[in-house]
Amino acid sequence: KRPLLRGLIYSARQSAKNPYITIAISIFVAFTFAIVGVLTNFYVETEGTILWTPMGCNSLLHGDWIASEESGFPQQARTFQVIVHANGANVLGLEGSNRLFDVMDTMRFTPGYNELCSLGRGNTDGECLINAATGFWANHSRSMFEEEVTSDEDAIFAMSHLVFANDERVDRVSLFGEAEPLLGRNASNLIGVNVSDILLESSTAYLTTLFLPPEDEEALP
């Protein structure tokens, strides 16, 4: 330990005695590594499958083939998730719903949103698939929500249904997390039950998931 400690003390003293040289060397080293990285095609990898799977193993090779155009399998969408919460308090109600629509408007009115969503296979209306509690109103319409909902009770009643406005079944866990009452993910046997009997009581968060088209050179910013 002593040689290491001596080295650190020596470096600290030299840095203190020659601050300008130390700064210049640090900048030079940083730029050198940056240039070397560019020249060697260095890039930051964040894909967990690549980071934690041994290179050249069959599972990785099979995954690459499935993701290729040759396989013919549809590519998985990229997901973008937003969580609206109230620091642990109950978010159900008019105010929380309005915040949720604020999130929805921010995403859907972002410049380039429709062009990006149009890159998805078979997508001609410029809309990405969205899983959110705003789906209880047709096309996630805020104007329709504002016409129908004037109180916390109205918002909770509308979001307690088990079918969206487009007749797709609702997965409460994916919308509200562990909301009360707990119905689990498989609540198909409750379809047709009186909404008042399964009325939402509390939830600490709204979950919004946006499904973007698979990464494509045309979709890159």
PDB file of C-alpha atoms in Angstrom:
ATOM      1  CA  LYS A   1       0.000   0.000   0.000  1.00  0.00           C
ATOM      2  CA  ARG A   2       2.830   2.380   0.806  1.00  0.00           C
ATOM      3  CA  PRO A   3       4.230   2.603  -2.784  1.00  0.00           C
ATOM      4  CA  LEU A   4       0.723   3.313  -4.079  1.00  0.00           C
ATOM      5  CA  LEU A   5       0.167   5.963  -1.428  1.00  0.00           C
ATOM      6  CA  ARG A   6       3.499   7.567  -2.249  1.00  0.00           C
ATOM      7  CA  GLY A   7       2.581   7.634  -5.918  1.00  0.00           C
ATOM      8  CA  LEU A   8      -0.721   9.321  -5.188  1.00  0.00           C
ATOM      9  CA  ILE A   9       0.911  11.912  -2.932  1.00  0.00           C
ATOM     10  CA  TYR A  10       3.580  12.604  -5.553  1.00  0.00           C
ATOM     11  CA  SER A  11       0.920  13.037  -8.289  1.00  0.00           C
ATOM     12  CA  ALA A  12      -1.132  15.338  -6.087  1.00  0.00           C
ATOM     13  CA  ARG A  13       1.896  17.502  -5.280  1.00  0.00           C
ATOM     14  CA  GLN A  14       2.924  17.756  -8.922  1.00  0.00           C
ATOM     15  CA  SER A  15      -0.616  18.665  -9.919  1.00  0.00           C
ATOM     16  CA  ALA A  16      -0.749  21.359  -7.253  1.00  0.00           C
ATOM     17  CA  LYS A  17       2.652  22.763  -8.269  1.00  0.00           C
ATOM     18  CA  ASN A  18       1.869  22.707 -12.007  1.00  0.00           C
ATOM     19  CA  PRO A  19      -1.874  23.242 -12.410  1.00  0.00           C
ATOM     20  CA  TYR A  20      -1.712  24.504 -16.008  1.00  0.00           C
ATOM     21  CA  ILE A  21       0.377  21.578 -17.184  1.00  0.00           C
ATOM     22  CA  THR A  22      -1.961  19.179 -15.395  1.00  0.00           C
ATOM     23  CA  ILE A  23      -5.001  20.705 -17.109  1.00  0.00           C
ATOM     24  CA  ALA A  24      -3.287  20.652 -20.498  1.00  0.00           C
ATOM     25  CA  ILE A  25      -2.290  16.996 -20.122  1.00  0.00           C
ATOM     26  CA  SER A  26      -5.805  16.045 -19.022  1.00  0.00           C
ATOM     27  CA  ILE A  27      -7.354  17.779 -22.046  1.00  0.00           C
ATOM     28  CA  PHE A  28      -4.792  16.194 -24.381  1.00  0.00           C
ATOM     29  CA  VAL A  29      -5.473  12.704 -23.014  1.00  0.00           C
ATOM     30  CA  ALA A  30      -9.236  13.208 -23.250  1.00  0.00           C
ATOM     31  CA  PHE A  31      -9.050  14.347 -26.880  1.00  0.00           C
ATOM     32  CA  THR A  32      -6.648  11.539 -27.705  1.00  0.00           C
ATOM     33  CA  PHE A  33      -9.037   8.899 -26.398  1.00  0.00           C
ATOM     34  CA  ALA A  34     -11.954  10.586 -28.200  1.00  0.00           C
ATOM     35  CA  ILE A  35     -10.079  10.553 -31.527  1.00  0.00           C
ATOM     36  CA  VAL A  36      -8.997   6.944 -31.030  1.00  0.00           C
ATOM     37  CA  GLY A  37     -12.611   6.041 -30.288  1.00  0.00           C
ATOM     38  CA  VAL A  38     -13.858   7.675 -33.498  1.00  0.00           C
ATOM     39  CA  LEU A  39     -11.128   6.076 -35.625  1.00  0.00           C
ATOM     40  CA  THR A  40     -11.857   2.618 -34.203  1.00  0.00           C
ATOM     41  CA  ASN A  41     -15.676   2.937 -34.549  1.00  0.00           C
ATOM     42  CA  PHE A  42     -16.089   3.026 -30.793  1.00  0.00           C
ATOM     43  CA  TYR A  43     -19.687   3.328 -29.611  1.00  0.00           C
ATOM     44  CA  VAL A  44     -21.588   2.889 -26.380  1.00  0.00           C
ATOM     45  CA  GLU A  45     -23.548  -0.379 -26.230  1.00  0.00           C
ATOM     46  CA  THR A  46     -26.605  -0.426 -23.943  1.00  0.00           C
ATOM     47  CA  GLU A  47     -28.442  -3.487 -25.254  1.00  0.00           C
ATOM     48  CA  GLY A  48     -28.618  -5.963 -22.377  1.00  0.00           C
ATOM     49  CA  THR A  49     -28.788  -8.997 -24.656  1.00  0.00           C
ATOM     50  CA  ILE A  50     -25.435  -8.088 -26.187  1.00  0.00           C
ATOM     51  CA  LEU A  51     -23.796  -6.987 -22.932  1.00  0.00           C
ATOM     52  CA  TRP A  52     -24.630 -10.077 -20.876  1.00  0.00           C
ATOM     53  CA  THR A  53     -24.724 -12.865 -23.484  1.00  0.00           C
ATOM     54  CA  PRO A  54     -21.433 -14.571 -24.469  1.00  0.00           C
ATOM     55  CA  MET A  55     -20.342 -13.545 -27.963  1.00  0.00           C
ATOM     56  CA  GLY A  56     -21.006 -16.119 -30.663  1.00  0.00           C
ATOM     57  CA  CYS A  57     -23.358 -18.267 -28.577  1.00  0.00           C
ATOM     58  CA  ASN A  58     -26.322 -19.906 -30.303  1.00  0.00           C
ATOM     59  CA  SER A  59     -28.975 -17.876 -28.483  1.00  0.00           C
ATOM     60  CA  LEU A  60     -27.412 -14.620 -29.675  1.00  0.00           C
ATOM     61  CA  LEU A  61     -27.027 -15.894 -33.245  1.00  0.00           C
ATOM     62  CA  HIS A  62     -30.619 -17.116 -33.272  1.00  0.00           C
ATOM     63  CA  GLY A  63     -31.812 -13.777 -31.919  1.00  0.00           C
ATOM     64  CA  ASP A  64     -29.906 -11.909 -34.640  1.00  0.00           C
ATOM     65  CA  TRP A  65     -31.515 -14.117 -37.289  1.00  0.00           C
ATOM     66  CA  ILE A  66     -35.021 -13.602 -35.891  1.00  0.00           C
ATOM     67  CA  ALA A  67     -34.444  -9.834 -35.951  1.00  0.00           C
ATOM     68  CA  SER A  68     -33.230  -9.924 -39.573  1.00  0.00           C
ATOM     69  CA  GLU A  69     -35.471  -9.362 -42.598  1.00  0.00           C
ATOM     70  CA  GLU A  70     -34.574 -12.866 -43.816  1.00  0.00           C
ATOM     71  CA  SER A  71     -36.558 -14.510 -41.006  1.00  0.00           C
ATOM     72  CA  GLY A  72     -39.789 -12.731 -41.864  1.00  0.00           C
ATOM     73  CA  PHE A  73     -40.685 -12.302 -38.201  1.00  0.00           C
ATOM     74  CA  PRO A  74     -42.182  -8.922 -37.258  1.00  0.00           C
ATOM     75  CA  GLN A  75     -39.671  -6.787 -35.412  1.00  0.00           C
ATOM     76  CA  GLN A  76     -40.354  -5.851 -31.828  1.00  0.00           C
ATOM     77  CA  ALA A  77     -41.465  -2.325 -31.161  1.00  0.00           C
ATOM     78  CA  ARG A  78     -39.372   0.024 -29.067  1.00  0.00           C
ATOM     79  CA  THR A  79     -41.204   1.041 -25.916  1.00  0.00           C
ATOM     80  CA  PHE A  80     -41.203   4.428 -24.235  1.00  0.00           C
ATOM     81  CA  GLN A  81     -42.867   4.600 -20.842  1.00  0.00           C
ATOM     82  CA  VAL A  82     -43.987   7.546 -18.727  1.00  0.00           C
ATOM     83  CA  ILE A  83     -45.164   7.258 -15.126  1.00  0.00           C
ATOM     84  CA  VAL A  84     -47.432   9.912 -13.618  1.00  0.00           C
ATOM     85  CA  HIS A  85     -47.467   9.794  -9.817  1.00  0.00           C
ATOM     86  CA  ALA A  86     -48.197  11.942  -6.780  1.00  0.00           C
ATOM     87  CA  ASN A  87     -45.320  10.940  -4.503  1.00  0.00           C
ATOM     88  CA  GLY A  88     -47.145   7.894  -3.185  1.00  0.00           C
ATOM     89  CA  ALA A  89     -50.587   9.482  -2.914  1.00  0.00           C
ATOM     90  CA  ASN A  90     -53.661   8.342  -4.820  1.00  0.00           C
ATOM     91  CA  VAL A  91     -53.572   9.692  -8.394  1.00  0.00           C
ATOM     92  CA  LEU A  92     -57.044   8.585  -9.441  1.00  0.00           C
ATOM     93  CA  GLY A  93     -59.343  11.452 -10.279  1.00  0.00           C
ATOM     94  CA  LEU A  94     -59.756  14.537 -12.427  1.00  0.00           C
ATOM     95  CA  GLU A  95     -56.393  16.198 -11.743  1.00  0.00           C
ATOM     96  CA  GLY A  96     -54.376  13.036 -12.298  1.00  0.00           C
ATOM     97  CA  SER A  97     -56.256  12.336 -15.517  1.00  0.00           C
ATOM     98  CA  ASN A  98     -55.524  15.835 -16.784  1.00  0.00           C
ATOM     99  CA  ARG A  99     -51.827  15.311 -16.074  1.00  0.00           C
ATOM    100  CA  LEU A 100     -52.024  12.066 -18.029  1.00  0.00           C
ATOM    101  CA  PHE A 101     -53.497  13.887 -21.014  1.00  0.00           C
ATOM    102  CA  ASP A 102     -50.732  16.485 -20.701  1.00  0.00           C
ATOM    103  CA  VAL A 103     -48.241  13.647 -21.168  1.00  0.00           C
ATOM    104  CA  MET A 104     -50.222  12.289 -24.113  1.00  0.00           C
ATOM    105  CA  ASP A 105     -50.396  15.689 -25.826  1.00  0.00           C
ATOM    106  CA  THR A 106     -46.664  16.233 -25.322  1.00  0.00           C
ATOM    107  CA  MET A 107     -45.873  12.925 -27.015  1.00  0.00           C
ATOM    108  CA  ARG A 108     -48.377  13.099 -29.868  1.00  0.00           C
ATOM    109  CA  PHE A 109     -47.749  16.744 -30.754  1.00  0.00           C
ATOM    110  CA  THR A 110     -43.962  16.456 -30.741  1.00  0.00           C
ATOM    111  CA  PRO A 111     -42.635  17.421 -34.218  1.00  0.00           C
ATOM    112  CA  GLY A 112     -41.883  14.289 -36.244  1.00  0.00           C
ATOM    113  CA  TYR A 113     -44.163  12.009 -34.177  1.00  0.00           C
ATOM    114  CA  ASN A 114     -46.520  11.138 -37.038  1.00  0.00           C
ATOM    115  CA  GLU A 115     -43.655  10.627 -39.492  1.00  0.00           C
ATOM    116  CA  LEU A 116     -41.910   8.290 -37.050  1.00  0.00           C
ATOM    117  CA  CYS A 117     -45.045   6.276 -36.327  1.00  0.00           C
ATOM    118  CA  SER A 118     -45.748   5.965 -40.071  1.00  0.00           C
ATOM    119  CA  LEU A 119     -42.558   3.896 -40.413  1.00  0.00           C
ATOM    120  CA  GLY A 120     -44.285   1.020 -38.631  1.00  0.00           C
ATOM    121  CA  ARG A 121     -45.469  -1.820 -40.852  1.00  0.00           C
ATOM    122  CA  GLY A 122     -49.055  -1.340 -41.984  1.00  0.00           C
ATOM    123  CA  ASN A 123     -49.323   2.006 -40.213  1.00  0.00           C
ATOM    124  CA  THR A 124     -50.946   4.575 -42.472  1.00  0.00           C
ATOM    125  CA  ASP A 125     -52.603   6.928 -39.988  1.00  0.00           C
ATOM    126  CA  GLY A 126     -49.364   8.194 -38.415  1.00  0.00           C
ATOM    127  CA  GLU A 127     -50.289   6.993 -34.918  1.00  0.00           C
ATOM    128  CA  CYS A 128     -48.233   4.670 -32.749  1.00  0.00           C
ATOM    129  CA  LEU A 129     -49.832   2.062 -30.513  1.00  0.00           C
ATOM    130  CA  ILE A 130     -50.382   3.521 -27.043  1.00  0.00           C
ATOM    131  CA  ASN A 131     -51.371   1.684 -23.879  1.00  0.00           C
ATOM    132  CA  ALA A 132     -52.718   4.269 -21.448  1.00  0.00           C
ATOM    133  CA  ALA A 133     -55.794   5.102 -19.415  1.00  0.00           C
ATOM    134  CA  THR A 134     -56.565   7.823 -21.964  1.00  0.00           C
ATOM    135  CA  GLY A 135     -57.708   4.955 -24.198  1.00  0.00           C
ATOM    136  CA  PHE A 136     -61.049   4.897 -22.381  1.00  0.00           C
ATOM    137  CA  TRP A 137     -61.891   7.828 -24.640  1.00  0.00           C
ATOM    138  CA  ALA A 138     -61.900   7.230 -28.401  1.00  0.00           C
ATOM    139  CA  ASN A 139     -58.530   7.965 -30.051  1.00  0.00           C
ATOM    140  CA  HIS A 140     -57.223   9.196 -26.679  1.00  0.00           C
ATOM    141  CA  SER A 141     -59.279  12.340 -27.279  1.00  0.00           C
ATOM    142  CA  ARG A 142     -58.806  15.048 -24.686  1.00  0.00           C
ATOM    143  CA  SER A 143     -61.787  17.041 -25.949  1.00  0.00           C
ATOM    144  CA  MET A 144     -64.052  14.015 -25.459  1.00  0.00           C
ATOM    145  CA  PHE A 145     -62.592  13.500 -21.979  1.00  0.00           C
ATOM    146  CA  GLU A 146     -63.281  17.134 -21.051  1.00  0.00           C
ATOM    147  CA  GLU A 147     -66.867  16.861 -22.315  1.00  0.00           C
ATOM    148  CA  GLU A 148     -67.640  13.720 -20.323  1.00  0.00           C
ATOM    149  CA  VAL A 149     -65.580  14.180 -17.153  1.00  0.00           C
ATOM    150  CA  THR A 150     -66.236  16.991 -14.699  1.00  0.00           C
ATOM    151  CA  SER A 151     -65.385  15.326 -11.383  1.00  0.00           C
ATOM    152  CA  ASP A 152     -63.145  12.741  -9.755  1.00  0.00           C
ATOM    153  CA  GLU A 153     -66.057  10.311  -9.698  1.00  0.00           C
ATOM    154  CA  ASP A 154     -66.597  10.643 -13.462  1.00  0.00           C
ATOM    155  CA  ALA A 155     -62.921   9.963 -14.187  1.00  0.00           C
ATOM    156  CA  ILE A 156     -62.727   6.958 -11.860  1.00  0.00           C
ATOM    157  CA  PHE A 157     -65.940   5.442 -13.228  1.00  0.00           C
ATOM    158  CA  ALA A 158     -64.742   5.733 -16.841  1.00  0.00           C
ATOM    159  CA  MET A 159     -61.336   4.229 -16.053  1.00  0.00           C
ATOM    160  CA  SER A 160     -62.854   1.341 -14.088  1.00  0.00           C
ATOM    161  CA  HIS A 161     -64.181  -0.327 -17.252  1.00  0.00           C
ATOM    162  CA  LEU A 162     -62.442  -3.487 -18.460  1.00  0.00           C
ATOM    163  CA  VAL A 163     -62.768  -2.579 -22.133  1.00  0.00           C
ATOM    164  CA  PHE A 164     -61.257   0.427 -23.921  1.00  0.00           C
ATOM    165  CA  ALA A 165     -63.229   2.713 -26.224  1.00  0.00           C
ATOM    166  CA  ASN A 166     -61.998   0.662 -29.208  1.00  0.00           C
ATOM    167  CA  ASP A 167     -63.349  -2.558 -27.591  1.00  0.00           C
ATOM    168  CA  GLU A 168     -59.896  -3.895 -26.690  1.00  0.00           C
ATOM    169  CA  ARG A 169     -59.624  -5.552 -23.291  1.00  0.00           C
ATOM    170  CA  VAL A 170     -57.943  -3.690 -20.462  1.00  0.00           C
ATOM    171  CA  ASP A 171     -54.940  -4.901 -18.489  1.00  0.00           C
ATOM    172  CA  ARG A 172     -55.275  -2.903 -15.284  1.00  0.00           C
ATOM    173  CA  VAL A 173     -51.798  -3.776 -14.048  1.00  0.00           C
ATOM    174  CA  SER A 174     -50.221  -2.226 -17.159  1.00  0.00           C
ATOM    175  CA  LEU A 175     -52.235   0.967 -16.652  1.00  0.00           C
ATOM    176  CA  PHE A 176     -52.341   1.474 -12.895  1.00  0.00           C
ATOM    177  CA  GLY A 177     -49.819  -0.947 -11.415  1.00  0.00           C
ATOM    178  CA  GLU A 178     -51.056  -2.631  -8.237  1.00  0.00           C
ATOM    179  CA  ALA A 179     -54.292  -0.650  -8.050  1.00  0.00           C
ATOM    180  CA  GLU A 180     -57.087  -1.426  -5.640  1.00  0.00           C
ATOM    181  CA  PRO A 181     -59.090  -3.583  -6.032  1.00  0.00           C
ATOM    182  CA  LEU A 182     -56.571  -6.131  -7.334  1.00  0.00           C
ATOM    183  CA  LEU A 183     -57.993  -7.957 -10.330  1.00  0.00           C
ATOM    184  CA  GLY A 184     -54.734  -9.369 -11.706  1.00  0.00           C
ATOM    185  CA  ARG A 185     -53.869  -9.485 -15.386  1.00  0.00           C
ATOM    186  CA  ASN A 186     -56.450 -12.101 -16.303  1.00  0.00           C
ATOM    187  CA  ALA A 187     -59.779 -10.425 -15.627  1.00  0.00           C
ATOM    188  CA  SER A 188     -61.523 -11.656 -18.795  1.00  0.00           C
ATOM    189  CA  ASN A 189     -64.054 -13.539 -16.668  1.00  0.00           C
ATOM    190  CA  LEU A 190     -65.209 -10.186 -15.297  1.00  0.00           C
ATOM    191  CA  ILE A 191     -66.156  -8.754 -18.692  1.00  0.00           C
ATOM    192  CA  GLY A 192     -69.799  -7.705 -18.464  1.00  0.00           C
ATOM    193  CA  VAL A 193     -69.741  -7.279 -14.704  1.00  0.00           C
ATOM    194  CA  ASN A 194     -71.317  -4.079 -13.426  1.00  0.00           C
ATOM    195  CA  VAL A 195     -68.608  -1.400 -13.303  1.00  0.00           C
ATOM    196  CA  SER A 196     -69.752  -0.303  -9.868  1.00  0.00           C
ATOM    197  CA  ASP A 197     -68.739  -3.727  -8.531  1.00  0.00           C
ATOM    198  CA  ILE A 198     -65.127  -3.368  -9.750  1.00  0.00           C
ATOM    199  CA  LEU A 199     -64.765   0.379  -9.277  1.00  0.00           C
ATOM    200  CA  LEU A 200     -61.178   1.553  -8.887  1.00  0.00           C
ATOM    201  CA  GLU A 201     -60.446   2.725  -5.365  1.00  0.00           C
ATOM    202  CA  SER A 202     -56.815   3.825  -5.408  1.00  0.00           C
ATOM    203  CA  SER A 203     -53.648   3.794  -7.463  1.00  0.00           C
ATOM    204  CA  THR A 204     -50.281   5.418  -6.875  1.00  0.00           C
ATOM    205  CA  ALA A 205     -49.428   5.844 -10.559  1.00  0.00           C
ATOM    206  CA  TYR A 206     -50.657   6.043 -14.122  1.00  0.00           C
ATOM    207  CA  LEU A 207     -48.502   4.084 -16.561  1.00  0.00           C
ATOM    208  CA  THR A 208     -48.318   5.161 -20.202  1.00  0.00           C
ATOM    209  CA  THR A 209     -46.511   2.990 -22.741  1.00  0.00           C
ATOM    210  CA  LEU A 210     -45.796   4.224 -26.265  1.00  0.00           C
ATOM    211  CA  PHE A 211     -44.827   1.572 -28.817  1.00  0.00           C
ATOM    212  CA  LEU A 212     -42.469   3.044 -31.408  1.00  0.00           C
ATOM    213  CA  PRO A 213     -41.543   1.332 -34.692  1.00  0.00           C
ATOM    214  CA  PRO A 214     -38.413  -0.856 -34.624  1.00  0.00           C
ATOM    215  CA  GLU A 215     -35.173   1.101 -34.952  1.00  0.00           C
ATOM    216  CA  ASP A 216     -34.576   2.043 -38.565  1.00  0.00           C
ATOM    217  CA  GLU A 217     -32.112   4.340 -40.291  1.00  0.00           C
ATOM    218  CA  GLU A 218     -35.035   6.464 -41.488  1.00  0.00           C
ATOM    219  CA  ALA A 219     -36.308   6.773 -37.915  1.00  0.00           C
ATOM    220  CA  LEU A 220     -33.025   7.964 -36.432  1.00  0.00           C
ATOM    221  CA  PRO A 221     -33.066  11.655 -35.375  1.00  0.00           C
TER     222      PRO A 221
END
